[in-house]
mmCIF file of C-alpha atoms in Angstrom:
data_model
loop_
_atom_site.group_PDB
_atom_site.id
_atom_site.type_symbol
_atom_site.label_atom_id
_atom_site.label_comp_id
_atom_site.label_asym_id
_atom_site.label_seq_id
_atom_site.Cartn_x
_atom_site.Cartn_y
_atom_site.Cartn_z
ATOM 1 C CA MET A 1 91.195 7.525 -69.184
ATOM 2 C CA SER A 2 92.116 10.424 -71.310
ATOM 3 C CA GLN A 3 90.983 13.891 -70.363
ATOM 4 C CA LYS A 4 89.986 16.382 -72.949
ATOM 5 C CA SER A 5 89.792 20.041 -72.493
ATOM 6 C CA LEU A 6 86.697 21.920 -73.564
ATOM 7 C CA LYS A 7 87.069 25.111 -75.442
ATOM 8 C CA MET A 8 84.626 27.843 -76.119
ATOM 9 C CA VAL A 9 84.341 28.389 -79.977
ATOM 10 C CA GLY A 10 83.250 31.581 -81.562
ATOM 11 C CA THR A 11 83.693 33.694 -84.592
ATOM 12 C CA GLN A 12 86.137 36.451 -84.893
ATOM 13 C CA ASP A 13 83.433 39.007 -85.399
ATOM 14 C CA GLU A 14 81.283 37.942 -82.374
ATOM 15 C CA PRO A 15 83.177 37.310 -79.164
ATOM 16 C CA ILE A 16 81.743 34.778 -76.714
ATOM 17 C CA SER A 17 79.732 36.304 -73.779
ATOM 18 C CA LEU A 18 78.647 34.545 -70.530
ATOM 19 C CA SER A 19 75.289 36.146 -70.630
ATOM 20 C CA ALA A 20 74.657 34.518 -73.952
ATOM 21 C CA MET A 21 74.442 31.102 -72.191
ATOM 22 C CA ASP A 22 71.241 32.085 -70.152
ATOM 23 C CA GLU A 23 67.902 31.465 -71.780
ATOM 24 C CA ALA A 24 64.631 33.081 -70.593
ATOM 25 C CA ILE A 25 61.880 30.615 -69.467
ATOM 26 C CA PRO A 26 58.419 31.515 -70.677
ATOM 27 C CA GLY A 27 55.736 32.443 -67.992
ATOM 28 C CA ARG A 28 53.524 29.409 -68.729
ATOM 29 C CA GLU A 29 56.314 26.951 -67.937
ATOM 30 C CA ARG A 30 57.006 28.759 -64.670
ATOM 31 C CA ARG A 31 53.422 28.277 -63.511
ATOM 32 C CA LEU A 32 53.503 24.591 -64.420
ATOM 33 C CA ALA A 33 56.632 24.160 -62.294
ATOM 34 C CA ARG A 34 54.910 25.699 -59.279
ATOM 35 C CA ILE A 35 51.857 23.442 -59.693
ATOM 36 C CA ARG A 36 54.070 20.341 -59.862
ATOM 37 C CA THR A 37 55.823 21.376 -56.612
ATOM 38 C CA LEU A 38 52.442 21.901 -54.832
ATOM 39 C CA PHE A 39 51.179 18.464 -55.902
ATOM 40 C CA VAL A 40 54.318 16.823 -54.599
ATOM 41 C CA ALA A 41 53.925 18.520 -51.140
ATOM 42 C CA VAL A 42 50.250 17.505 -50.880
ATOM 43 C CA GLY A 43 51.107 13.939 -51.759
ATOM 44 C CA VAL A 44 53.795 13.724 -49.091
ATOM 45 C CA ALA A 45 51.398 15.118 -46.422
ATOM 46 C CA ALA A 46 48.685 12.651 -47.393
ATOM 47 C CA THR A 47 51.117 9.770 -47.198
ATOM 48 C CA ILE A 48 52.168 10.783 -43.658
ATOM 49 C CA ALA A 49 48.531 11.144 -42.507
ATOM 50 C CA VAL A 50 47.608 7.705 -43.835
ATOM 51 C CA GLY A 51 50.591 6.205 -42.073
ATOM 52 C CA LEU A 52 49.627 7.754 -38.742
ATOM 53 C CA TRP A 53 46.013 6.584 -39.085
ATOM 54 C CA VAL A 54 47.146 3.053 -39.729
ATOM 55 C CA LEU A 55 49.431 3.131 -36.671
ATOM 56 C CA LEU A 56 46.828 4.578 -34.320
ATOM 57 C CA PHE A 57 43.606 2.845 -35.299
ATOM 58 C CA ASN A 58 44.638 -0.403 -36.894
ATOM 59 C CA SER A 59 47.251 -1.432 -34.305
ATOM 60 C CA GLN A 60 46.281 -4.344 -32.059
ATOM 61 C CA THR A 61 46.648 -4.118 -28.246
ATOM 62 C CA SER A 62 46.230 -7.083 -25.924
ATOM 63 C CA ILE A 63 44.329 -6.543 -22.610
ATOM 64 C CA ALA A 64 44.013 -9.183 -19.895
ATOM 65 C CA LEU A 65 40.439 -10.370 -19.490
ATOM 66 C CA GLU A 66 40.513 -10.389 -15.687
ATOM 67 C CA SER A 67 41.324 -6.652 -15.674
ATOM 68 C CA VAL A 68 38.122 -5.777 -17.521
ATOM 69 C CA SER A 69 34.924 -5.098 -15.520
ATOM 70 C CA VAL A 70 31.625 -5.082 -17.316
ATOM 71 C CA ALA A 71 28.406 -3.861 -15.687
ATOM 72 C CA GLN A 72 25.079 -2.449 -16.687
ATOM 73 C CA ALA A 73 24.857 1.362 -16.666
ATOM 74 C CA GLU A 74 22.256 2.632 -14.171
ATOM 75 C CA GLN A 75 21.028 6.074 -13.147
ATOM 76 C CA GLY A 76 21.857 6.924 -9.507
ATOM 77 C CA LEU A 77 23.508 9.286 -7.016
ATOM 78 C CA PHE A 78 27.160 10.122 -7.627
ATOM 79 C CA ARG A 79 29.145 10.109 -4.399
ATOM 80 C CA GLU A 80 32.320 12.136 -4.354
ATOM 81 C CA SER A 81 34.904 11.835 -1.596
ATOM 82 C CA THR A 82 38.427 12.903 -0.769
ATOM 83 C CA SER A 83 40.987 11.763 1.777
ATOM 84 C CA ALA A 84 43.519 13.674 3.856
ATOM 85 C CA LEU A 85 45.781 13.255 6.848
ATOM 86 C CA ALA A 86 44.352 14.728 10.077
ATOM 87 C CA ALA A 87 45.950 15.917 13.296
ATOM 88 C CA VAL A 88 44.430 15.105 16.690
ATOM 89 C CA GLU A 89 43.873 18.288 18.731
ATOM 90 C CA PRO A 90 41.951 19.137 21.916
ATOM 91 C CA THR A 91 38.572 20.728 21.351
ATOM 92 C CA ARG A 92 39.061 23.279 24.148
ATOM 93 C CA ARG A 93 42.116 25.337 25.073
ATOM 94 C CA VAL A 94 42.335 27.908 27.875
ATOM 95 C CA VAL A 95 44.925 30.682 27.924
ATOM 96 C CA LEU A 96 46.476 31.522 31.292
ATOM 97 C CA ALA A 97 46.960 35.271 31.864
ATOM 98 C CA SER A 98 46.971 37.892 34.617
ATOM 99 C CA ASP A 99 44.663 40.915 34.439
ATOM 100 C CA THR A 100 47.153 43.104 36.314
ATOM 101 C CA GLY A 101 50.495 41.687 35.243
ATOM 102 C CA GLY A 102 53.515 41.174 37.441
ATOM 103 C CA GLN A 103 56.894 39.562 37.844
ATOM 104 C CA VAL A 104 57.134 35.772 37.925
ATOM 105 C CA GLU A 105 58.209 34.684 41.407
ATOM 106 C CA GLN A 106 57.605 30.958 41.202
ATOM 107 C CA ILE A 107 56.613 28.297 38.658
ATOM 108 C CA PHE A 108 54.934 25.267 40.194
ATOM 109 C CA LEU A 109 54.583 23.071 37.063
ATOM 110 C CA ARG A 110 56.199 22.538 33.697
ATOM 111 C CA ALA A 111 54.772 21.859 30.249
ATOM 112 C CA GLY A 112 53.257 18.392 29.919
ATOM 113 C CA SER A 113 51.990 18.225 33.502
ATOM 114 C CA ARG A 114 48.427 17.160 34.129
ATOM 115 C CA VAL A 115 46.411 19.677 36.117
ATOM 116 C CA GLU A 116 43.101 19.735 37.938
ATOM 117 C CA GLU A 117 40.785 22.720 38.271
ATOM 118 C CA GLY A 118 42.434 25.144 40.699
ATOM 119 C CA THR A 119 45.954 23.705 40.410
ATOM 120 C CA ARG A 120 48.630 26.362 40.968
ATOM 121 C CA VAL A 121 50.814 27.147 37.956
ATOM 122 C CA TYR A 122 52.403 30.609 38.497
ATOM 123 C CA GLN A 123 52.967 32.975 41.389
ATOM 124 C CA LEU A 124 53.371 36.614 40.323
ATOM 125 C CA SER A 125 54.218 39.708 42.361
ATOM 126 C CA ASN A 126 53.225 43.322 41.752
ATOM 127 C CA PRO A 127 54.635 45.906 44.215
ATOM 128 C CA GLN A 128 52.598 48.722 42.672
ATOM 129 C CA LEU A 129 49.392 46.789 43.266
ATOM 130 C CA GLU A 130 50.386 46.173 46.883
ATOM 131 C CA LEU A 131 50.972 49.912 47.423
ATOM 132 C CA ASP A 132 47.625 50.655 45.807
ATOM 133 C CA ILE A 133 45.889 48.244 48.176
ATOM 134 C CA LEU A 134 47.559 49.857 51.204
ATOM 135 C CA GLN A 135 46.498 53.320 50.026
ATOM 136 C CA ARG A 136 42.905 52.243 49.511
ATOM 137 C CA GLN A 137 42.835 50.598 52.907
ATOM 138 C CA ALA A 138 44.003 53.880 54.461
ATOM 139 C CA GLU A 139 41.303 55.807 52.570
ATOM 140 C CA VAL A 140 38.618 53.399 53.738
ATOM 141 C CA THR A 141 39.826 53.696 57.322
ATOM 142 C CA GLN A 142 39.831 57.504 57.098
ATOM 143 C CA GLN A 143 36.343 57.664 55.654
ATOM 144 C CA VAL A 144 34.997 55.246 58.252
ATOM 145 C CA SER A 145 36.567 57.412 60.949
ATOM 146 C CA ASN A 146 34.965 60.513 59.423
ATOM 147 C CA LEU A 147 31.609 58.770 59.341
ATOM 148 C CA TYR A 148 31.964 57.767 62.980
ATOM 149 C CA THR A 149 32.883 61.351 63.951
ATOM 150 C CA ILE A 150 29.894 62.741 62.071
ATOM 151 C CA GLU A 151 27.607 60.247 63.752
ATOM 152 C CA GLN A 152 28.942 61.242 67.189
ATOM 153 C CA ASN A 153 28.498 64.948 66.459
ATOM 154 C CA SER A 154 25.049 64.326 65.065
ATOM 155 C CA GLN A 155 24.003 62.471 68.150
ATOM 156 C CA GLN A 156 25.214 65.307 70.388
ATOM 157 C CA ARG A 157 23.476 67.885 68.218
ATOM 158 C CA GLU A 158 20.283 65.862 68.256
ATOM 159 C CA LEU A 159 20.383 65.647 72.035
ATOM 160 C CA GLU A 160 20.892 69.414 72.233
ATOM 161 C CA LEU A 161 17.937 70.076 69.945
ATOM 162 C CA GLU A 162 15.753 67.676 71.888
ATOM 163 C CA ARG A 163 16.693 69.550 75.102
ATOM 164 C CA LEU A 164 15.781 72.876 73.473
ATOM 165 C CA ILE A 165 12.476 71.431 72.309
ATOM 166 C CA ALA A 166 11.728 70.242 75.853
ATOM 167 C CA GLU A 167 12.571 73.650 77.294
ATOM 168 C CA ALA A 168 10.485 75.438 74.665
ATOM 169 C CA GLU A 169 7.546 73.133 75.307
ATOM 170 C CA ALA A 170 7.831 73.726 79.056
ATOM 171 C CA ALA A 171 8.038 77.513 78.572
ATOM 172 C CA HIS A 172 5.052 77.433 76.246
ATOM 173 C CA ASP A 173 3.007 75.322 78.666
ATOM 174 C CA GLU A 174 3.833 77.691 81.516
ATOM 175 C CA ALA A 175 2.932 80.742 79.412
ATOM 176 C CA THR A 176 -0.340 79.117 78.430
ATOM 177 C CA LEU A 177 -1.225 78.362 82.086
ATOM 178 C CA ARG A 178 -0.344 81.926 83.110
ATOM 179 C CA ARG A 179 -2.462 83.371 80.340
ATOM 180 C CA ASN A 180 -5.388 81.177 81.441
ATOM 181 C CA ARG A 181 -5.075 82.325 85.082
ATOM 182 C CA VAL A 182 -4.802 85.974 84.071
ATOM 183 C CA ALA A 183 -7.797 85.593 81.791
ATOM 184 C CA ALA A 184 -9.844 84.116 84.637
ATOM 185 C CA LEU A 185 -8.881 86.935 87.013
ATOM 186 C CA SER A 186 -9.465 89.543 84.307
ATOM 187 C CA GLU A 187 -13.055 88.373 83.931
ATOM 188 C CA ARG A 188 -13.588 89.055 87.668
ATOM 189 C CA GLY A 189 -11.832 92.400 87.464
ATOM 190 C CA PHE A 190 -8.865 91.547 89.641
ATOM 191 C CA VAL A 191 -6.166 92.255 87.003
ATOM 192 C CA SER A 192 -5.739 95.040 84.528
ATOM 193 C CA GLN A 193 -5.980 94.823 80.780
ATOM 194 C CA VAL A 194 -2.242 95.525 80.507
ATOM 195 C CA GLU A 195 -1.353 92.430 82.482
ATOM 196 C CA MET A 196 -3.724 90.380 80.360
ATOM 197 C CA GLU A 197 -2.054 91.544 77.171
ATOM 198 C CA SER A 198 1.391 90.758 78.639
ATOM 199 C CA ALA A 199 0.330 87.167 79.397
ATOM 200 C CA GLN A 200 -0.975 86.749 75.852
ATOM 201 C CA ARG A 201 2.316 88.053 74.362
ATOM 202 C CA ASP A 202 4.325 85.599 76.478
ATOM 203 C CA GLU A 203 2.192 82.740 75.200
ATOM 204 C CA ARG A 204 2.649 83.734 71.550
ATOM 205 C CA ARG A 205 6.412 84.208 72.037
ATOM 206 C CA THR A 206 6.913 80.779 73.586
ATOM 207 C CA GLU A 207 4.762 79.221 70.867
ATOM 208 C CA THR A 208 6.948 80.805 68.173
ATOM 209 C CA GLN A 209 10.112 79.618 69.900
ATOM 210 C CA LEU A 210 8.750 76.095 70.177
ATOM 211 C CA ARG A 211 7.825 76.063 66.474
ATOM 212 C CA SER A 212 11.306 77.340 65.523
ATOM 213 C CA VAL A 213 13.114 74.729 67.601
ATOM 214 C CA ARG A 214 10.986 71.946 66.133
ATOM 215 C CA LEU A 215 11.719 73.151 62.566
ATOM 216 C CA ASN A 216 15.461 73.213 63.312
ATOM 217 C CA HIS A 217 15.249 69.705 64.653
ATOM 218 C CA ALA A 218 13.446 68.413 61.546
ATOM 219 C CA ARG A 219 15.937 70.175 59.246
ATOM 220 C CA PHE A 220 18.833 68.719 61.184
ATOM 221 C CA LEU A 221 17.473 65.202 60.897
ATOM 222 C CA ARG A 222 16.979 65.636 57.142
ATOM 223 C CA ASP A 223 20.492 67.046 56.575
ATOM 224 C CA ARG A 224 22.111 64.419 58.769
ATOM 225 C CA LYS A 225 20.431 61.619 56.829
ATOM 226 C CA ALA A 226 21.611 63.019 53.507
ATOM 227 C CA GLN A 227 25.160 63.588 54.783
ATOM 228 C CA GLU A 228 25.405 60.138 56.282
ATOM 229 C CA GLY A 229 24.040 58.618 53.051
ATOM 230 C CA GLU A 230 26.663 60.387 50.940
ATOM 231 C CA LEU A 231 29.467 59.421 53.274
ATOM 232 C CA SER A 232 28.215 55.839 53.476
ATOM 233 C CA SER A 233 28.153 55.674 49.653
ATOM 234 C CA ALA A 234 31.717 56.966 49.534
ATOM 235 C CA VAL A 235 32.840 54.385 52.068
ATOM 236 C CA GLN A 236 31.008 51.646 50.155
ATOM 237 C CA GLY A 237 32.716 52.707 46.911
ATOM 238 C CA LEU A 238 36.112 52.674 48.558
ATOM 239 C CA ARG A 239 35.448 49.257 50.012
ATOM 240 C CA GLN A 240 34.416 47.923 46.606
ATOM 241 C CA SER A 241 37.546 49.400 45.054
ATOM 242 C CA LEU A 242 39.615 47.805 47.791
ATOM 243 C CA SER A 243 37.867 44.499 47.210
ATOM 244 C CA VAL A 244 38.657 44.660 43.472
ATOM 245 C CA ALA A 245 42.309 45.396 44.218
ATOM 246 C CA GLN A 246 42.455 42.530 46.705
ATOM 247 C CA ARG A 247 40.909 40.139 44.166
ATOM 248 C CA SER A 248 43.505 41.296 41.628
ATOM 249 C CA GLN A 249 46.189 40.532 44.185
ATOM 250 C CA GLU A 250 44.689 37.087 44.703
ATOM 251 C CA ARG A 251 44.748 36.518 40.939
ATOM 252 C CA LEU A 252 48.519 36.993 40.960
ATOM 253 C CA LEU A 253 48.445 33.329 41.892
ATOM 254 C CA ILE A 254 47.656 31.820 38.479
ATOM 255 C CA ARG A 255 45.594 28.638 38.691
ATOM 256 C CA SER A 256 44.293 26.268 36.044
ATOM 257 C CA PRO A 257 40.587 26.932 35.374
ATOM 258 C CA ILE A 258 39.934 23.485 33.879
ATOM 259 C CA VAL A 259 41.057 19.865 34.030
ATOM 260 C CA GLY A 260 43.585 18.983 31.369
ATOM 261 C CA VAL A 261 47.227 19.125 30.369
ATOM 262 C CA LEU A 262 49.516 22.133 30.708
ATOM 263 C CA THR A 263 50.748 22.265 27.104
ATOM 264 C CA GLU A 264 52.720 25.536 27.229
ATOM 265 C CA VAL A 265 54.663 27.420 29.910
ATOM 266 C CA LYS A 266 55.872 30.645 28.289
ATOM 267 C CA MET A 267 57.543 32.469 31.195
ATOM 268 C CA GLU A 268 60.582 31.976 33.386
ATOM 269 C CA VAL A 269 61.259 33.136 36.947
ATOM 270 C CA GLY A 270 62.154 36.836 36.963
ATOM 271 C CA GLU A 271 60.333 37.730 33.731
ATOM 272 C CA PHE A 272 57.575 40.353 33.786
ATOM 273 C CA ALA A 273 54.175 39.474 32.349
ATOM 274 C CA ASP A 274 52.127 42.344 30.944
ATOM 275 C CA PRO A 275 48.399 42.562 31.772
ATOM 276 C CA GLY A 276 46.478 40.139 29.579
ATOM 277 C CA GLN A 277 49.633 38.514 28.178
ATOM 278 C CA SER A 278 49.423 34.783 27.515
ATOM 279 C CA ILE A 279 51.778 32.989 29.878
ATOM 280 C CA GLY A 280 50.548 29.425 29.457
ATOM 281 C CA ILE A 281 47.948 27.185 27.815
ATOM 282 C CA VAL A 282 45.903 24.358 29.315
ATOM 283 C CA ALA A 283 44.295 21.885 26.896
ATOM 284 C CA ASP A 284 41.274 19.791 27.825
ATOM 285 C CA ASP A 285 42.314 16.315 26.675
ATOM 286 C CA ARG A 286 38.963 14.788 27.583
ATOM 287 C CA SER A 287 37.449 16.071 24.335
ATOM 288 C CA LEU A 288 39.424 15.722 21.089
ATOM 289 C CA GLN A 289 38.883 16.655 17.468
ATOM 290 C CA LEU A 290 40.537 15.946 14.118
ATOM 291 C CA VAL A 291 41.833 18.842 12.020
ATOM 292 C CA ALA A 292 42.520 18.081 8.352
ATOM 293 C CA GLN A 293 43.815 20.177 5.478
ATOM 294 C CA ILE A 294 41.861 19.345 2.330
ATOM 295 C CA ASP A 295 42.557 20.421 -1.218
ATOM 296 C CA GLN A 296 41.028 23.790 -2.044
ATOM 297 C CA PHE A 297 39.233 22.086 -4.959
ATOM 298 C CA PHE A 298 36.822 20.590 -2.409
ATOM 299 C CA LEU A 299 36.555 23.675 -0.218
ATOM 300 C CA GLY A 300 33.246 24.853 -1.634
ATOM 301 C CA ARG A 301 31.684 21.405 -1.199
ATOM 302 C CA VAL A 302 32.410 20.870 2.487
ATOM 303 C CA ARG A 303 29.601 21.766 4.897
ATOM 304 C CA GLU A 304 29.018 21.444 8.624
ATOM 305 C CA GLY A 305 27.116 18.288 9.461
ATOM 306 C CA GLN A 306 28.600 16.212 6.643
ATOM 307 C CA THR A 307 29.705 12.693 7.519
ATOM 308 C CA ALA A 308 33.290 11.508 7.352
ATOM 309 C CA GLU A 309 35.248 8.405 8.253
ATOM 310 C CA MET A 310 38.473 7.945 10.199
ATOM 311 C CA THR A 311 40.769 5.027 9.511
ATOM 312 C CA VAL A 312 43.387 4.037 12.104
ATOM 313 C CA GLY A 313 45.076 0.786 11.230
ATOM 314 C CA ASN A 314 42.275 -1.620 10.388
ATOM 315 C CA THR A 315 39.678 0.273 12.440
ATOM 316 C CA LYS A 316 37.207 2.749 10.969
ATOM 317 C CA LYS A 317 35.242 5.274 12.987
ATOM 318 C CA PRO A 318 32.412 7.562 11.826
ATOM 319 C CA LEU A 319 32.951 11.318 12.094
ATOM 320 C CA VAL A 320 30.904 14.484 11.582
ATOM 321 C CA VAL A 321 32.188 17.795 10.228
ATOM 322 C CA THR A 322 31.639 20.392 12.988
ATOM 323 C CA LYS A 323 33.523 23.397 11.645
ATOM 324 C CA VAL A 324 34.869 24.577 8.283
ATOM 325 C CA LEU A 325 37.680 27.134 8.133
ATOM 326 C CA PRO A 326 37.670 28.493 4.551
ATOM 327 C CA ASN A 327 41.284 29.666 4.527
ATOM 328 C CA VAL A 328 42.928 29.148 1.165
ATOM 329 C CA GLU A 329 46.714 28.898 1.325
#
């Protein structure tokens, strides 16, 4: 195949220019070109849409007849349910603690042991509590001794006042008899007026003394009663305080308050338990409950008293919701 070279031809007067090869396109033709392009795009989109419709709605799918259930639609109650795994837990747990605290001296049982009410679990010791008990015992003894001393002194004072009253009564009776004798003799003119006045003064003096002694005796009885009452109250308070301390000492022996299983033993021998600190837990295994975590979607629909069902193997048991803990995690 022969190749021929192309040459650009021009006149000598007008040299050939590259710009002379471009030709301006009129505005009307430009608009027609844009319209043709738009029609082509719309046609392509329509073709794709028709193809998709044919694939989606005119395709045939085979469904097994036995997998289709047909029933008549009825108006009724819609029952909604959910399922969850549940953990078996005791309904009642009791925390073992000491109100005074102390050092662990002995542990009688370990976790997992079955306990009865009153079974020993821990033995604690508290030297400070023991010193406090000894001090309170000494205070009670001292106050009782003081009360006994006051009672002895009061009895002696009362005897003294009773003796003074007896003497004053005797002196007054004697002065009264003397005044009566002098008065009888004065009427007959055997004694002077001066002696009569002397007998009357003796009677008044002994009467005043008797009244004074009786008032002192009554005041003494009143004061002694008040003093003994105050001291008795103080002794009673000390005895109650001592009793509280002794009960606290008794509670250093930690016992199980219920029947169940000792699930936790948190202390070792030699450790110090603070007052109120949990040192063990006893669970009552005679009463159990199920605790389940449900999806928070159903949280607002769960209420106390609702029925539930437990499935263990092939056995189903009815349940009742007793408590709802609305904690969203």
